[in-house]
Amino acid sequence: MLRRVRLLRQVRLNSNVPGRPNESGDLEKIPKHSNVSSSGSIPPIKTSISNMLAKKKVEYNPEDNKEGVTYEFHAPQSPLEVRSEQIRKSHQASKWRKMLPSLAVGGALIWGFYAYNYFTADKKEAIPDLLLPDRFLPYLVSFKYQVDQDHYLIELTRKNRGSILAPHQQLFDGKRIWSVEIKQPEINIVRNYTPLPLYVAGIDPDTQEPHLRLVTKPEEEGKFVLLVKRYDSGEFSRWLTSRKLLDEVELRGPVVEYKVPYHPLDKFPARPQLQPLLSKIQPDPEYPENIPKPETWAFYAAGTGVLPLLQMLYSPNPPKGFINAYVSLRKESNLPSQLKTLNYFAEKCGRAKFTYLISDNGDRLEAKHVSRPQLPNFSGLMDVKISEEVYRQKLLAQKRQEVKNQIQGARIEERPLQEEDVIPKLDIRLQPQNAFQQFSFFRKQPPQVYPSFAFICGPEGFISYVSGRPNLNNLEQKDTGDLSGLLKDKGWTLSNIKRLI
């Protein structure tokens, strides 16, 4: 059809005929083989073309095309249509390709989040330690409770504790007394406070009093409790007790103030830790008799000065000996009731004896509360040899007595059978289920033993009254203050006391 239209258009332009041949008869008048000059005559038409044009015209009906064959030429697609068709085919090819844009956007967001945290995070948070002795680390005030008018119970938690907690880190150990240094950034000073291995497990909805629990597992490390007394004239105590929940404070430590000397019993299993229930405290292990006995201590404290003693008693691996504690308080409310309950458990297990001296009731530490010192059970290798020799002599004496009894009962007179001869007595040895049963029913109460070492902790006036004023003004930070007060009158010396400031 296009060829025919083009030919007819040429005929109209190159001829002087004003009209257009619309009938087949007009086409037949054109000569098939005529010589046309180059001046504008019509070129000759081939026979095949004229035959094709002479055929009868039939109107095309699409319904007659049963085979679905078409002879029409469609227009080419535009670039936009070609691109759309390519995208459609690519989406139909694979489902994963549909998710690629979403995955790319999600990955970019995650990378951006971690990159932001990496470049903007505080460098202190990269430290995996709970405490460092030479660097301040951030802690958060996770709980605060006012015990009475002057005392506050504050729980501190290591910042980002969940992400840095390591199972091998253990802050509390009954073999040492330690404290932490807290920095006041406004005036750039530090103060030492003794933490307790406790954390807040819940709150009483009526009284808002915390339910304290002992730190007994590695995953519970990174939290501890401070008992702080607020002084009206103390800038630091007023700043610390005014901290609100989730306020950040910086701590450094641990600062070891006293380490328990070595004892041969350290090679044997440790004494079990206290528990919130008396029936849950495991019994003490049995120690051999040929080893020197554990030491007995005396502890004279006033106010919050009792915290170093409580730290040792509440920590894992508590002291194996016995402690006589004399605690001077202005009011009974100065010490939280839950701490008194734990002290009562320690008494019932034979680990300590607490004597509370309340100033409002007229009680005061006097000379009758201070006993004379005795020599320590272990001071070197010679004491181990002495203990072994004493134990050997004890076994020899028992053996001599057994032999003597056998000689005296060699001749046994004939007698009728008795009931005990037919049914022998059974040797039933009951084992204690907890430390309370062990101390109350299975272990004989030891005689009164004088202490071999004494601790003094409290305000400066109390320490001077009991043992004299300490002096740490030397390079070794060793206490060289003169001994005086109640302890000097009883025969104590600087070698068997420790003044905790």
PDB file of N, CA and C in Angstrom, residues 275-339:
ATOM      1  N   GLN A 275      23.719 -15.924 103.063  1.00  0.00           N
ATOM      2  CA  GLN A 275      22.574 -15.955 102.171  1.00  0.00           C
ATOM      3  C   GLN A 275      21.429 -15.161 102.807  1.00  0.00           C
ATOM      4  N   PRO A 276      20.455 -14.730 101.993  1.00  0.00           N
ATOM      5  CA  PRO A 276      19.335 -13.958 102.558  1.00  0.00           C
ATOM      6  C   PRO A 276      18.439 -14.762 103.493  1.00  0.00           C
ATOM      7  N   LEU A 277      18.555 -16.098 103.480  1.00  0.00           N
ATOM      8  CA  LEU A 277      17.799 -16.954 104.385  1.00  0.00           C
ATOM      9  C   LEU A 277      18.780 -17.762 105.221  1.00  0.00           C
ATOM     10  N   LEU A 278      18.485 -17.913 106.509  1.00  0.00           N
ATOM     11  CA  LEU A 278      19.386 -18.622 107.405  1.00  0.00           C
ATOM     12  C   LEU A 278      19.505 -20.091 107.019  1.00  0.00           C
ATOM     13  N   SER A 279      18.426 -20.678 106.534  1.00  0.00           N
ATOM     14  CA  SER A 279      18.454 -22.093 106.163  1.00  0.00           C
ATOM     15  C   SER A 279      19.221 -22.359 104.875  1.00  0.00           C
ATOM     16  N   LYS A 280      19.534 -21.301 104.101  1.00  0.00           N
ATOM     17  CA  LYS A 280      20.251 -21.467 102.840  1.00  0.00           C
ATOM     18  C   LYS A 280      21.768 -21.388 102.993  1.00  0.00           C
ATOM     19  N   ILE A 281      22.263 -21.027 104.162  1.00  0.00           N
ATOM     20  CA  ILE A 281      23.701 -20.883 104.365  1.00  0.00           C
ATOM     21  C   ILE A 281      24.311 -22.272 104.540  1.00  0.00           C
ATOM     22  N   GLN A 282      25.269 -22.596 103.693  1.00  0.00           N
ATOM     23  CA  GLN A 282      25.890 -23.913 103.734  1.00  0.00           C
ATOM     24  C   GLN A 282      26.793 -24.050 104.967  1.00  0.00           C
ATOM     25  N   PRO A 283      26.917 -25.278 105.516  1.00  0.00           N
ATOM     26  CA  PRO A 283      27.796 -25.468 106.682  1.00  0.00           C
ATOM     27  C   PRO A 283      29.262 -25.275 106.323  1.00  0.00           C
ATOM     28  N   ASP A 284      30.042 -24.930 107.340  1.00  0.00           N
ATOM     29  CA  ASP A 284      31.477 -24.729 107.120  1.00  0.00           C
ATOM     30  C   ASP A 284      32.160 -26.073 106.856  1.00  0.00           C
ATOM     31  N   PRO A 285      33.206 -26.077 106.033  1.00  0.00           N
ATOM     32  CA  PRO A 285      33.965 -27.322 105.830  1.00  0.00           C
ATOM     33  C   PRO A 285      34.747 -27.691 107.085  1.00  0.00           C
ATOM     34  N   GLU A 286      35.028 -28.963 107.210  1.00  0.00           N
ATOM     35  CA  GLU A 286      35.817 -29.447 108.341  1.00  0.00           C
ATOM     36  C   GLU A 286      37.303 -29.309 108.021  1.00  0.00           C
ATOM     37  N   TYR A 287      38.041 -28.672 108.933  1.00  0.00           N
ATOM     38  CA  TYR A 287      39.468 -28.443 108.733  1.00  0.00           C
ATOM     39  C   TYR A 287      40.268 -29.414 109.600  1.00  0.00           C
ATOM     40  N   PRO A 288      41.434 -29.844 109.132  1.00  0.00           N
ATOM     41  CA  PRO A 288      42.243 -30.788 109.922  1.00  0.00           C
ATOM     42  C   PRO A 288      42.720 -30.155 111.225  1.00  0.00           C
ATOM     43  N   GLU A 289      42.932 -30.998 112.198  1.00  0.00           N
ATOM     44  CA  GLU A 289      43.331 -30.505 113.518  1.00  0.00           C
ATOM     45  C   GLU A 289      44.806 -30.173 113.614  1.00  0.00           C
ATOM     46  N   ASN A 290      45.603 -30.650 112.658  1.00  0.00           N
ATOM     47  CA  ASN A 290      47.037 -30.366 112.721  1.00  0.00           C
ATOM     48  C   ASN A 290      47.412 -29.041 112.060  1.00  0.00           C
ATOM     49  N   ILE A 291      46.425 -28.231 111.714  1.00  0.00           N
ATOM     50  CA  ILE A 291      46.645 -26.913 111.132  1.00  0.00           C
ATOM     51  C   ILE A 291      46.286 -25.865 112.188  1.00  0.00           C
ATOM     52  N   PRO A 292      47.050 -24.766 112.255  1.00  0.00           N
ATOM     53  CA  PRO A 292      46.703 -23.731 113.238  1.00  0.00           C
ATOM     54  C   PRO A 292      45.270 -23.236 113.061  1.00  0.00           C
ATOM     55  N   LYS A 293      44.637 -22.926 114.144  1.00  0.00           N
ATOM     56  CA  LYS A 293      43.255 -22.463 114.127  1.00  0.00           C
ATOM     57  C   LYS A 293      43.167 -21.068 113.506  1.00  0.00           C
ATOM     58  N   PRO A 294      41.988 -20.729 112.965  1.00  0.00           N
ATOM     59  CA  PRO A 294      41.827 -19.365 112.426  1.00  0.00           C
ATOM     60  C   PRO A 294      41.849 -18.325 113.542  1.00  0.00           C
ATOM     61  N   GLU A 295      42.103 -17.096 113.159  1.00  0.00           N
ATOM     62  CA  GLU A 295      42.277 -16.024 114.134  1.00  0.00           C
ATOM     63  C   GLU A 295      40.931 -15.477 114.607  1.00  0.00           C
ATOM     64  N   THR A 296      40.970 -14.888 115.785  1.00  0.00           N
ATOM     65  CA  THR A 296      39.834 -14.153 116.340  1.00  0.00           C
ATOM     66  C   THR A 296      40.172 -12.670 116.326  1.00  0.00           C
ATOM     67  N   TRP A 297      39.236 -11.857 115.832  1.00  0.00           N
ATOM     68  CA  TRP A 297      39.470 -10.423 115.696  1.00  0.00           C
ATOM     69  C   TRP A 297      38.485  -9.651 116.554  1.00  0.00           C
ATOM     70  N   ALA A 298      38.863  -8.401 116.799  1.00  0.00           N
ATOM     71  CA  ALA A 298      37.964  -7.428 117.440  1.00  0.00           C
ATOM     72  C   ALA A 298      37.805  -6.245 116.485  1.00  0.00           C
ATOM     73  N   PHE A 299      36.589  -5.741 116.409  1.00  0.00           N
ATOM     74  CA  PHE A 299      36.301  -4.622 115.495  1.00  0.00           C
ATOM     75  C   PHE A 299      35.527  -3.565 116.264  1.00  0.00           C
ATOM     76  N   TYR A 300      36.134  -2.366 116.374  1.00  0.00           N
ATOM     77  CA  TYR A 300      35.509  -1.237 117.072  1.00  0.00           C
ATOM     78  C   TYR A 300      35.152  -0.187 116.016  1.00  0.00           C
ATOM     79  N   ALA A 301      33.841   0.048 115.852  1.00  0.00           N
ATOM     80  CA  ALA A 301      33.372   0.923 114.781  1.00  0.00           C
ATOM     81  C   ALA A 301      32.348   1.895 115.327  1.00  0.00           C
ATOM     82  N   ALA A 302      32.208   3.017 114.634  1.00  0.00           N
ATOM     83  CA  ALA A 302      31.218   4.035 114.972  1.00  0.00           C
ATOM     84  C   ALA A 302      30.557   4.504 113.685  1.00  0.00           C
ATOM     85  N   GLY A 303      29.217   4.482 113.666  1.00  0.00           N
ATOM     86  CA  GLY A 303      28.476   4.960 112.493  1.00  0.00           C
ATOM     87  C   GLY A 303      28.751   4.117 111.260  1.00  0.00           C
ATOM     88  N   THR A 304      29.019   4.782 110.145  1.00  0.00           N
ATOM     89  CA  THR A 304      29.309   4.080 108.903  1.00  0.00           C
ATOM     90  C   THR A 304      30.679   3.407 108.910  1.00  0.00           C
ATOM     91  N   GLY A 305      31.433   3.552 109.994  1.00  0.00           N
ATOM     92  CA  GLY A 305      32.712   2.846 110.110  1.00  0.00           C
ATOM     93  C   GLY A 305      32.549   1.348 110.217  1.00  0.00           C
ATOM     94  N   VAL A 306      31.321   0.847 110.380  1.00  0.00           N
ATOM     95  CA  VAL A 306      31.102  -0.599 110.432  1.00  0.00           C
ATOM     96  C   VAL A 306      31.092  -1.218 109.037  1.00  0.00           C
ATOM     97  N   LEU A 307      31.049  -0.408 107.998  1.00  0.00           N
ATOM     98  CA  LEU A 307      30.939  -0.944 106.636  1.00  0.00           C
ATOM     99  C   LEU A 307      32.128  -1.818 106.230  1.00  0.00           C
ATOM    100  N   PRO A 308      33.388  -1.503 106.567  1.00  0.00           N
ATOM    101  CA  PRO A 308      34.466  -2.445 106.212  1.00  0.00           C
ATOM    102  C   PRO A 308      34.270  -3.837 106.795  1.00  0.00           C
ATOM    103  N   LEU A 309      33.762  -3.921 108.030  1.00  0.00           N
ATOM    104  CA  LEU A 309      33.485  -5.232 108.614  1.00  0.00           C
ATOM    105  C   LEU A 309      32.380  -5.946 107.851  1.00  0.00           C
ATOM    106  N   LEU A 310      31.307  -5.232 107.534  1.00  0.00           N
ATOM    107  CA  LEU A 310      30.201  -5.847 106.805  1.00  0.00           C
ATOM    108  C   LEU A 310      30.632  -6.272 105.410  1.00  0.00           C
ATOM    109  N   GLN A 311      31.543  -5.536 104.803  1.00  0.00           N
ATOM    110  CA  GLN A 311      32.029  -5.931 103.480  1.00  0.00           C
ATOM    111  C   GLN A 311      32.710  -7.291 103.542  1.00  0.00           C
ATOM    112  N   MET A 312      33.522  -7.521 104.565  1.00  0.00           N
ATOM    113  CA  MET A 312      34.186  -8.817 104.695  1.00  0.00           C
ATOM    114  C   MET A 312      33.191  -9.929 105.003  1.00  0.00           C
ATOM    115  N   LEU A 313      32.238  -9.674 105.876  1.00  0.00           N
ATOM    116  CA  LEU A 313      31.285 -10.723 106.265  1.00  0.00           C
ATOM    117  C   LEU A 313      30.339 -11.084 105.130  1.00  0.00           C
ATOM    118  N   TYR A 314      29.933 -10.115 104.306  1.00  0.00           N
ATOM    119  CA  TYR A 314      28.965 -10.369 103.244  1.00  0.00           C
ATOM    120  C   TYR A 314      29.607 -10.889 101.962  1.00  0.00           C
ATOM    121  N   SER A 315      30.904 -10.720 101.782  1.00  0.00           N
ATOM    122  CA  SER A 315      31.565 -11.073 100.526  1.00  0.00           C
ATOM    123  C   SER A 315      31.768 -12.584 100.428  1.00  0.00           C
ATOM    124  N   PRO A 316      32.005 -13.080  99.206  1.00  0.00           N
ATOM    125  CA  PRO A 316      32.464 -14.472  99.084  1.00  0.00           C
ATOM    126  C   PRO A 316      33.804 -14.653  99.783  1.00  0.00           C
ATOM    127  N   ASN A 317      34.058 -15.893 100.232  1.00  0.00           N
ATOM    128  CA  ASN A 317      35.281 -16.214 100.969  1.00  0.00           C
ATOM    129  C   ASN A 317      35.421 -15.339 102.217  1.00  0.00           C
ATOM    130  N   PRO A 318      34.426 -15.349 103.114  1.00  0.00           N
ATOM    131  CA  PRO A 318      34.532 -14.533 104.334  1.00  0.00           C
ATOM    132  C   PRO A 318      35.606 -15.083 105.264  1.00  0.00           C
ATOM    133  N   PRO A 319      36.011 -14.322 106.272  1.00  0.00           N
ATOM    134  CA  PRO A 319      37.034 -14.810 107.212  1.00  0.00           C
ATOM    135  C   PRO A 319      36.592 -16.103 107.899  1.00  0.00           C
ATOM    136  N   LYS A 320      37.548 -16.997 108.102  1.00  0.00           N
ATOM    137  CA  LYS A 320      37.258 -18.295 108.716  1.00  0.00           C
ATOM    138  C   LYS A 320      37.215 -18.220 110.241  1.00  0.00           C
ATOM    139  N   GLY A 321      37.692 -17.114 110.785  1.00  0.00           N
ATOM    140  CA  GLY A 321      37.710 -16.991 112.240  1.00  0.00           C
ATOM    141  C   GLY A 321      36.449 -16.354 112.790  1.00  0.00           C
ATOM    142  N   PHE A 322      36.570 -15.859 114.028  1.00  0.00           N
ATOM    143  CA  PHE A 322      35.447 -15.247 114.741  1.00  0.00           C
ATOM    144  C   PHE A 322      35.762 -13.772 114.975  1.00  0.00           C
ATOM    145  N   ILE A 323      34.714 -12.915 114.918  1.00  0.00           N
ATOM    146  CA  ILE A 323      34.890 -11.470 115.045  1.00  0.00           C
ATOM    147  C   ILE A 323      33.954 -10.953 116.135  1.00  0.00           C
ATOM    148  N   ASN A 324      34.518 -10.254 117.097  1.00  0.00           N
ATOM    149  CA  ASN A 324      33.743  -9.535 118.112  1.00  0.00           C
ATOM    150  C   ASN A 324      33.625  -8.082 117.666  1.00  0.00           C
ATOM    151  N   ALA A 325      32.405  -7.662 117.374  1.00  0.00           N
ATOM    152  CA  ALA A 325      32.178  -6.324 116.835  1.00  0.00           C
ATOM    153  C   ALA A 325      31.439  -5.478 117.853  1.00  0.00           C
ATOM    154  N   TYR A 326      31.933  -4.265 118.078  1.00  0.00           N
ATOM    155  CA  TYR A 326      31.302  -3.266 118.950  1.00  0.00           C
ATOM    156  C   TYR A 326      31.001  -2.046 118.089  1.00  0.00           C
ATOM    157  N   VAL A 327      29.702  -1.833 117.840  1.00  0.00           N
ATOM    158  CA  VAL A 327      29.254  -0.812 116.904  1.00  0.00           C
ATOM    159  C   VAL A 327      28.570   0.299 117.693  1.00  0.00           C
ATOM    160  N   SER A 328      29.117   1.498 117.622  1.00  0.00           N
ATOM    161  CA  SER A 328      28.549   2.663 118.292  1.00  0.00           C
ATOM    162  C   SER A 328      27.693   3.441 117.302  1.00  0.00           C
ATOM    163  N   LEU A 329      26.413   3.663 117.647  1.00  0.00           N
ATOM    164  CA  LEU A 329      25.472   4.382 116.802  1.00  0.00           C
ATOM    165  C   LEU A 329      24.788   5.468 117.615  1.00  0.00           C
ATOM    166  N   ARG A 330      24.482   6.571 116.945  1.00  0.00           N
ATOM    167  CA  ARG A 330      23.748   7.630 117.628  1.00  0.00           C
ATOM    168  C   ARG A 330      22.279   7.232 117.815  1.00  0.00           C
ATOM    169  N   LYS A 331      21.707   6.616 116.765  1.00  0.00           N
ATOM    170  CA  LYS A 331      20.336   6.124 116.835  1.00  0.00           C
ATOM    171  C   LYS A 331      20.297   4.719 116.255  1.00  0.00           C
ATOM    172  N   GLU A 332      19.292   3.965 116.645  1.00  0.00           N
ATOM    173  CA  GLU A 332      19.154   2.621 116.088  1.00  0.00           C
ATOM    174  C   GLU A 332      18.833   2.661 114.606  1.00  0.00           C
ATOM    175  N   SER A 333      18.212   3.730 114.140  1.00  0.00           N
ATOM    176  CA  SER A 333      17.845   3.843 112.733  1.00  0.00           C
ATOM    177  C   SER A 333      19.023   4.174 111.835  1.00  0.00           C
ATOM    178  N   ASN A 334      20.196   4.460 112.419  1.00  0.00           N
ATOM    179  CA  ASN A 334      21.357   4.784 111.575  1.00  0.00           C
ATOM    180  C   ASN A 334      21.805   3.605 110.718  1.00  0.00           C
ATOM    181  N   LEU A 335      21.504   2.395 111.162  1.00  0.00           N
ATOM    182  CA  LEU A 335      21.870   1.195 110.416  1.00  0.00           C
ATOM    183  C   LEU A 335      20.592   0.549 109.883  1.00  0.00           C
ATOM    184  N   PRO A 336      20.457   0.348 108.573  1.00  0.00           N
ATOM    185  CA  PRO A 336      19.240  -0.243 108.013  1.00  0.00           C
ATOM    186  C   PRO A 336      18.927  -1.590 108.634  1.00  0.00           C
ATOM    187  N   SER A 337      17.655  -1.877 108.754  1.00  0.00           N
ATOM    188  CA  SER A 337      17.211  -3.112 109.405  1.00  0.00           C
ATOM    189  C   SER A 337      17.659  -4.356 108.648  1.00  0.00           C
ATOM    190  N   GLN A 338      17.744  -4.289 107.328  1.00  0.00           N
ATOM    191  CA  GLN A 338      18.162  -5.468 106.574  1.00  0.00           C
ATOM    192  C   GLN A 338      19.626  -5.813 106.822  1.00  0.00           C
ATOM    193  N   LEU A 339      20.459  -4.813 107.090  1.00  0.00           N
ATOM    194  CA  LEU A 339      21.844  -5.095 107.452  1.00  0.00           C
ATOM    195  C   LEU A 339      21.913  -5.737 108.832  1.00  0.00           C
TER     196      LEU A 339
END
